[in-house]
PDB file of C-alpha atoms in Angstrom:
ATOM      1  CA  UNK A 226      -6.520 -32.058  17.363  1.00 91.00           C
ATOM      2  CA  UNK A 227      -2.781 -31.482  18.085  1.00 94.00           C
ATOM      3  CA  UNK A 228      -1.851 -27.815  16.696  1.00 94.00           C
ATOM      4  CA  UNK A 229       1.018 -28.534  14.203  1.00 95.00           C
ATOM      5  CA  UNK A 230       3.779 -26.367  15.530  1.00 96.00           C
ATOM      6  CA  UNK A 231       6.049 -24.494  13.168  1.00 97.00           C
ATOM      7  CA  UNK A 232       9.672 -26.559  13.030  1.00 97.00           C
ATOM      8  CA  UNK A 233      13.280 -24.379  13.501  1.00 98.00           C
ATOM      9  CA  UNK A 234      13.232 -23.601   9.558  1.00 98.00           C
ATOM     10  CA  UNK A 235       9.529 -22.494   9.232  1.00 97.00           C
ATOM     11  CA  UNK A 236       9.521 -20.392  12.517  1.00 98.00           C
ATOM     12  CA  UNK A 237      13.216 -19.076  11.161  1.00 98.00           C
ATOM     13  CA  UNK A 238      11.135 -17.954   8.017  1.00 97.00           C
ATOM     14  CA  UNK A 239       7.947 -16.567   9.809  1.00 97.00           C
ATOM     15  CA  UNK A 240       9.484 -14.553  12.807  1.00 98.00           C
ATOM     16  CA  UNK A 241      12.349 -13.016   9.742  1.00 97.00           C
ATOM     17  CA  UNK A 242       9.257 -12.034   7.662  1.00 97.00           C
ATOM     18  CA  UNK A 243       7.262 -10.743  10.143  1.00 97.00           C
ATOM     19  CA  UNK A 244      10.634  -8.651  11.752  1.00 98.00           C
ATOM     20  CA  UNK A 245      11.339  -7.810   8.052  1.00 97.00           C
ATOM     21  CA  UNK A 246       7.577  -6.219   6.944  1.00 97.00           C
ATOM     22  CA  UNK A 247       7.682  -4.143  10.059  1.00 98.00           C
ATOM     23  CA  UNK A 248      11.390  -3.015   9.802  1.00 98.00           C
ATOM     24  CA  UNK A 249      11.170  -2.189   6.234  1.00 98.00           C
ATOM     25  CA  UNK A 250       7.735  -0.850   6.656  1.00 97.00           C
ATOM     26  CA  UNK A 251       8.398   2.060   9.603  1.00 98.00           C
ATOM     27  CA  UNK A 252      12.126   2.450   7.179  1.00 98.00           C
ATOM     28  CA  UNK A 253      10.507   2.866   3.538  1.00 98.00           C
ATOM     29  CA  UNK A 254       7.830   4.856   5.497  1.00 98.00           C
ATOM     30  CA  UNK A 255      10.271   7.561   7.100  1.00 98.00           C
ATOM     31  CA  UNK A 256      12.261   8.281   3.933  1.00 98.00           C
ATOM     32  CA  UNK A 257       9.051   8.999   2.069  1.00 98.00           C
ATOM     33  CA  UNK A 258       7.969  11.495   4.744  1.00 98.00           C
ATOM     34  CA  UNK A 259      11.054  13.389   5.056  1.00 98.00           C
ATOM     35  CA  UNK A 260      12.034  13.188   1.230  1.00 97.00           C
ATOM     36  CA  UNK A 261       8.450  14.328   0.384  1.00 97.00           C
ATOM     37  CA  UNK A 262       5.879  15.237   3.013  1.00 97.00           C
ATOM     38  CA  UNK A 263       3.883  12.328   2.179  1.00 98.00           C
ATOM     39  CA  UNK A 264       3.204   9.673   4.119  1.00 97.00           C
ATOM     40  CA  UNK A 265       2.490   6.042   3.606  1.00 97.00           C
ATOM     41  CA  UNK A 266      -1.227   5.836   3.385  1.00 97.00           C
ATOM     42  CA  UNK A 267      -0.674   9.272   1.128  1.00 98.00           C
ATOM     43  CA  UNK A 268       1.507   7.699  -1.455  1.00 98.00           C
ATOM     44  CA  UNK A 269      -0.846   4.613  -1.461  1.00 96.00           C
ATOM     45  CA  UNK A 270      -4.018   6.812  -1.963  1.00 97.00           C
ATOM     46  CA  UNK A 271      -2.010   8.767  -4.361  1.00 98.00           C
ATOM     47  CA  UNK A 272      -0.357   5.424  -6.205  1.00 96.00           C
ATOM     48  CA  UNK A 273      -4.048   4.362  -6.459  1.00 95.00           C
ATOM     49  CA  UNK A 274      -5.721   6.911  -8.758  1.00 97.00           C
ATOM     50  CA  UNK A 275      -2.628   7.408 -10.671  1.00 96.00           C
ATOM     51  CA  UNK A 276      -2.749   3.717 -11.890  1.00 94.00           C
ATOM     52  CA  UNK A 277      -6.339   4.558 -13.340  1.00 93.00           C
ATOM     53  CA  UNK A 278      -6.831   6.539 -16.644  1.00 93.00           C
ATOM     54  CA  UNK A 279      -9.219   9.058 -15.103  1.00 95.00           C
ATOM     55  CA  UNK A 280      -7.281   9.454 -12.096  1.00 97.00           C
ATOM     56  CA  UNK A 281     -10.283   8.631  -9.976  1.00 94.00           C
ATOM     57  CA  UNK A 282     -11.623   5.544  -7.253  1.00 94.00           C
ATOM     58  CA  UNK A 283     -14.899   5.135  -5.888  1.00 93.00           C
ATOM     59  CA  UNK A 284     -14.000   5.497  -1.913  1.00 93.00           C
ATOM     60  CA  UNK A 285     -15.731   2.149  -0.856  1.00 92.00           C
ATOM     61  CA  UNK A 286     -13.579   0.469  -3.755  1.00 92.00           C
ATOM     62  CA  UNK A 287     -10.248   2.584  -2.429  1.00 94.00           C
ATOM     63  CA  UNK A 288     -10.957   1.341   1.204  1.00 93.00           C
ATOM     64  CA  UNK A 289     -11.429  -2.261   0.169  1.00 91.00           C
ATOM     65  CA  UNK A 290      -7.935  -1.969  -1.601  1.00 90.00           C
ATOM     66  CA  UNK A 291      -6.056  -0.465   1.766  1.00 91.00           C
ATOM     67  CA  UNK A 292      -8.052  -2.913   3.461  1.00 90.00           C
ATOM     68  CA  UNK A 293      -9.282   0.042   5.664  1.00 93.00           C
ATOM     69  CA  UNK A 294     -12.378   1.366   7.212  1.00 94.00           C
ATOM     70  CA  UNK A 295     -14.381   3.426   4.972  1.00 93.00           C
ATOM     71  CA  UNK A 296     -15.099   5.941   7.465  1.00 93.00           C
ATOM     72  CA  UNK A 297     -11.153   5.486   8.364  1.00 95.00           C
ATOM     73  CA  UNK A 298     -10.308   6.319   4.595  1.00 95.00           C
ATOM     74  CA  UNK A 299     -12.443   9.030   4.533  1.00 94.00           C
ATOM     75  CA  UNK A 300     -10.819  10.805   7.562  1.00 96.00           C
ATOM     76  CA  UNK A 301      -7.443  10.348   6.015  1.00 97.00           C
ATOM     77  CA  UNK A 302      -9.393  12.193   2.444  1.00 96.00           C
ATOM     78  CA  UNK A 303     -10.305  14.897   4.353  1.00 96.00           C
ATOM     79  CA  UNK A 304      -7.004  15.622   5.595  1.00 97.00           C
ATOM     80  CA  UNK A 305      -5.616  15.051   2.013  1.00 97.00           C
ATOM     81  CA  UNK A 306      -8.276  17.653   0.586  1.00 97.00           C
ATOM     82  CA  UNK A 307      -7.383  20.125   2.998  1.00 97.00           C
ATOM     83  CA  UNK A 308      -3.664  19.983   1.603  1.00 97.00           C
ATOM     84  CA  UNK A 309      -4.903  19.922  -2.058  1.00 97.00           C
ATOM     85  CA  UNK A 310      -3.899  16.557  -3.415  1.00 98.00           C
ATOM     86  CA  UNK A 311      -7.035  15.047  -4.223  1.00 98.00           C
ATOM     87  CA  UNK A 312     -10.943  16.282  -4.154  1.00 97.00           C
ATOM     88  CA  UNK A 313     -14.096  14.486  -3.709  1.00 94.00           C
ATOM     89  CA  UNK A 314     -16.923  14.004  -6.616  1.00 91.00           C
ATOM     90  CA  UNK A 315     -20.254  12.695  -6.095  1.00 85.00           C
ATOM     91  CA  UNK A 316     -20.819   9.364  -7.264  1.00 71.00           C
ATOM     92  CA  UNK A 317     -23.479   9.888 -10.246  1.00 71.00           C
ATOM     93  CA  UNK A 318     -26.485   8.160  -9.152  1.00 67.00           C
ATOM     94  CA  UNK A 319     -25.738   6.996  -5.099  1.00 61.00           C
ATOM     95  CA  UNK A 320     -25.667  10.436  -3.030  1.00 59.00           C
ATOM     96  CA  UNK A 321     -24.450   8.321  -0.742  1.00 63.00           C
ATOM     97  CA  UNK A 322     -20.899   7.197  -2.669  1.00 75.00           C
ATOM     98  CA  UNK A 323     -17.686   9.296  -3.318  1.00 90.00           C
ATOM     99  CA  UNK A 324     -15.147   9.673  -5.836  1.00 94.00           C
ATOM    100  CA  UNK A 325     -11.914  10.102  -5.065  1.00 96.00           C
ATOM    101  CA  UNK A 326     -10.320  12.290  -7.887  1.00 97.00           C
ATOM    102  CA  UNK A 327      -6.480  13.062  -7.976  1.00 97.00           C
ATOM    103  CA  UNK A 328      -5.669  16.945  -8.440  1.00 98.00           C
ATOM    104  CA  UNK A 329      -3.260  18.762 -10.548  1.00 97.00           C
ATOM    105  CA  UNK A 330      -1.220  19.076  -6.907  1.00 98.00           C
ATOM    106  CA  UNK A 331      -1.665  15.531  -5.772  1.00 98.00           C
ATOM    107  CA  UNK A 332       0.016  14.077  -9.126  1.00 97.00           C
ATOM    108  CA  UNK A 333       2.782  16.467  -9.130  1.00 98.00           C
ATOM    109  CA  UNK A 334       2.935  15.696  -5.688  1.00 98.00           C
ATOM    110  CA  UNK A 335       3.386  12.249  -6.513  1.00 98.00           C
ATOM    111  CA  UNK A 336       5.562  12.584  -9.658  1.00 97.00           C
ATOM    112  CA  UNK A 337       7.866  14.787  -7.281  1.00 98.00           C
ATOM    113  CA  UNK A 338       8.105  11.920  -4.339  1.00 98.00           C
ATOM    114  CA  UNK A 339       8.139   8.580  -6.256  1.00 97.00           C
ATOM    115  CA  UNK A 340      12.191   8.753  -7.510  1.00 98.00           C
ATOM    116  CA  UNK A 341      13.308   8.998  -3.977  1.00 98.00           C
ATOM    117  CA  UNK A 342      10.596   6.610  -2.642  1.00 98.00           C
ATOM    118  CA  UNK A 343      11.792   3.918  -5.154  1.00 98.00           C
ATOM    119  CA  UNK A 344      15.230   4.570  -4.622  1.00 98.00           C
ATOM    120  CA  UNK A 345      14.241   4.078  -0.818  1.00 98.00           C
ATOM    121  CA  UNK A 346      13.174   0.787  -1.993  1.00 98.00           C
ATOM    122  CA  UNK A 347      15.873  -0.007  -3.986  1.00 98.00           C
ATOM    123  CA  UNK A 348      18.339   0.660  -0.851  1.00 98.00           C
ATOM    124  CA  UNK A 349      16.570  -1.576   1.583  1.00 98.00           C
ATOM    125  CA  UNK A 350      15.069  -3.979  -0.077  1.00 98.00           C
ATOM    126  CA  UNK A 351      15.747  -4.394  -3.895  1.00 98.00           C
ATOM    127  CA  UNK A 352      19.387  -4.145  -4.349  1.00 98.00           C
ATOM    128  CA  UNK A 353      20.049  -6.747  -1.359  1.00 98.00           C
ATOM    129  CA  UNK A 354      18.520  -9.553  -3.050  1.00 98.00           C
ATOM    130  CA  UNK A 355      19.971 -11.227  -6.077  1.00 98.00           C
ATOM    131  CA  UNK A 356      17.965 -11.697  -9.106  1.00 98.00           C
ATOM    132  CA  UNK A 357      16.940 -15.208  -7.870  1.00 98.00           C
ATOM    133  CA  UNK A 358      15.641 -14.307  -4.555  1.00 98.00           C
ATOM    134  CA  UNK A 359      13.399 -11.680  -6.356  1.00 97.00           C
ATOM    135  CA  UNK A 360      11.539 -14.261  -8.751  1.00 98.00           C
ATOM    136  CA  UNK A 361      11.677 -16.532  -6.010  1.00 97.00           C
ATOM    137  CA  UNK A 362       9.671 -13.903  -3.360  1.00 96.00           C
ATOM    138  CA  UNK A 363       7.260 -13.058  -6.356  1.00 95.00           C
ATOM    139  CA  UNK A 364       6.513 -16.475  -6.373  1.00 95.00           C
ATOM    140  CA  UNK A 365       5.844 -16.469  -2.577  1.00 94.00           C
ATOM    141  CA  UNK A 366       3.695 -13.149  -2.987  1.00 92.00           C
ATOM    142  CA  UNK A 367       1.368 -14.710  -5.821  1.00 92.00           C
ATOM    143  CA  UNK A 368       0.870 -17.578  -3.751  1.00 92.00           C
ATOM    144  CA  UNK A 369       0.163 -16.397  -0.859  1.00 92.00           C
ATOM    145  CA  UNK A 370      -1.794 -13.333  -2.371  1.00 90.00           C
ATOM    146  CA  UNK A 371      -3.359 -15.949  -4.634  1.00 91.00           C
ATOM    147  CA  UNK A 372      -4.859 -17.923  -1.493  1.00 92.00           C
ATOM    148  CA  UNK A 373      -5.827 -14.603   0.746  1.00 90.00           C
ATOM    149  CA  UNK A 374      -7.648 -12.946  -1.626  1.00 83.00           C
ATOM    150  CA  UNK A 375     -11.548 -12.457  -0.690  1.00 61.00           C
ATOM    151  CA  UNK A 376     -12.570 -12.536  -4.785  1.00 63.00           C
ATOM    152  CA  UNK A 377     -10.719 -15.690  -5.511  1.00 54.00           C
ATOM    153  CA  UNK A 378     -14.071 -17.529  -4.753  1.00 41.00           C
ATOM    154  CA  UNK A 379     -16.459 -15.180  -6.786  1.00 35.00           C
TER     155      UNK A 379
END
């Protein structure tokens, strides 16, 4: 089967997103660590239990969200305990599980970086796209989410 090679308008598109994610990425990523200490994978852990009402994830469910290694999430926990942002619970009935539970320090901790980290966002990514062009890429991003997502099928 001939591979069906990208033409000048879809490799335009794919190499600029690609460049883009990894520009905006390592940029984002910097002005969150020198505006607050924290760095990507901490906001994201952080981001995480604040959007639940008990401020808590079950590790295995975190990891599957940050598409990371459990025992590679729970290296990066550790590290996070040791500065006080979030603890670890056992998981009632599975010795085996963790919680992840956000602490008084890890949501001030958060409440004190997100401002600057969406004003980050704002100044490199946001603000240079007209109102259009934002609908438009959140249609992208469904789609694309829509048709990567390991649950669609369950």
């Amino acid at each position: 089967m001939e591979p069906r090679w990208l033409d000048d308008a879809e490799f335009r598109a794919w190499i600029g997103y690609r460049r883009m994610r990894l520009l905006l990425d390592a940029e984002v990523s910097r002005d969150l660590m020198r505006d607050s200490g924290l760095s990507a994978p901490d906001y994201d852990v952080l981001s995480a239990l604040t959007s639940t009402e008990d401020h808590r994830w079950r590790l295995t469910k975190l990891a599957d969200r940050m598409l990371w290694s459990k025992s590679r999430l729970s290296r990066h926990i550790s590290r996070m305990e040791q500065r006080g942002l979030v603890r670890r619970e056992e998981f009632e009935g599975d010795a085996r599980g963790a919680m992840i539970v956000l602490t008084e320090g890890g949501l001030r901790a958060i409440q004190e970086a997100a401002p600057a980290h969406v004003e980050s966002v704002r100044r490199h990514f946001v603000d240079l796209l007209s109102p259009e062009q934002i609908q438009t890429l959140g249609t992208i991003a469904e789609t694309v989410l829509t048709h990567l997502d390991p649950a669609k099928g369950a």
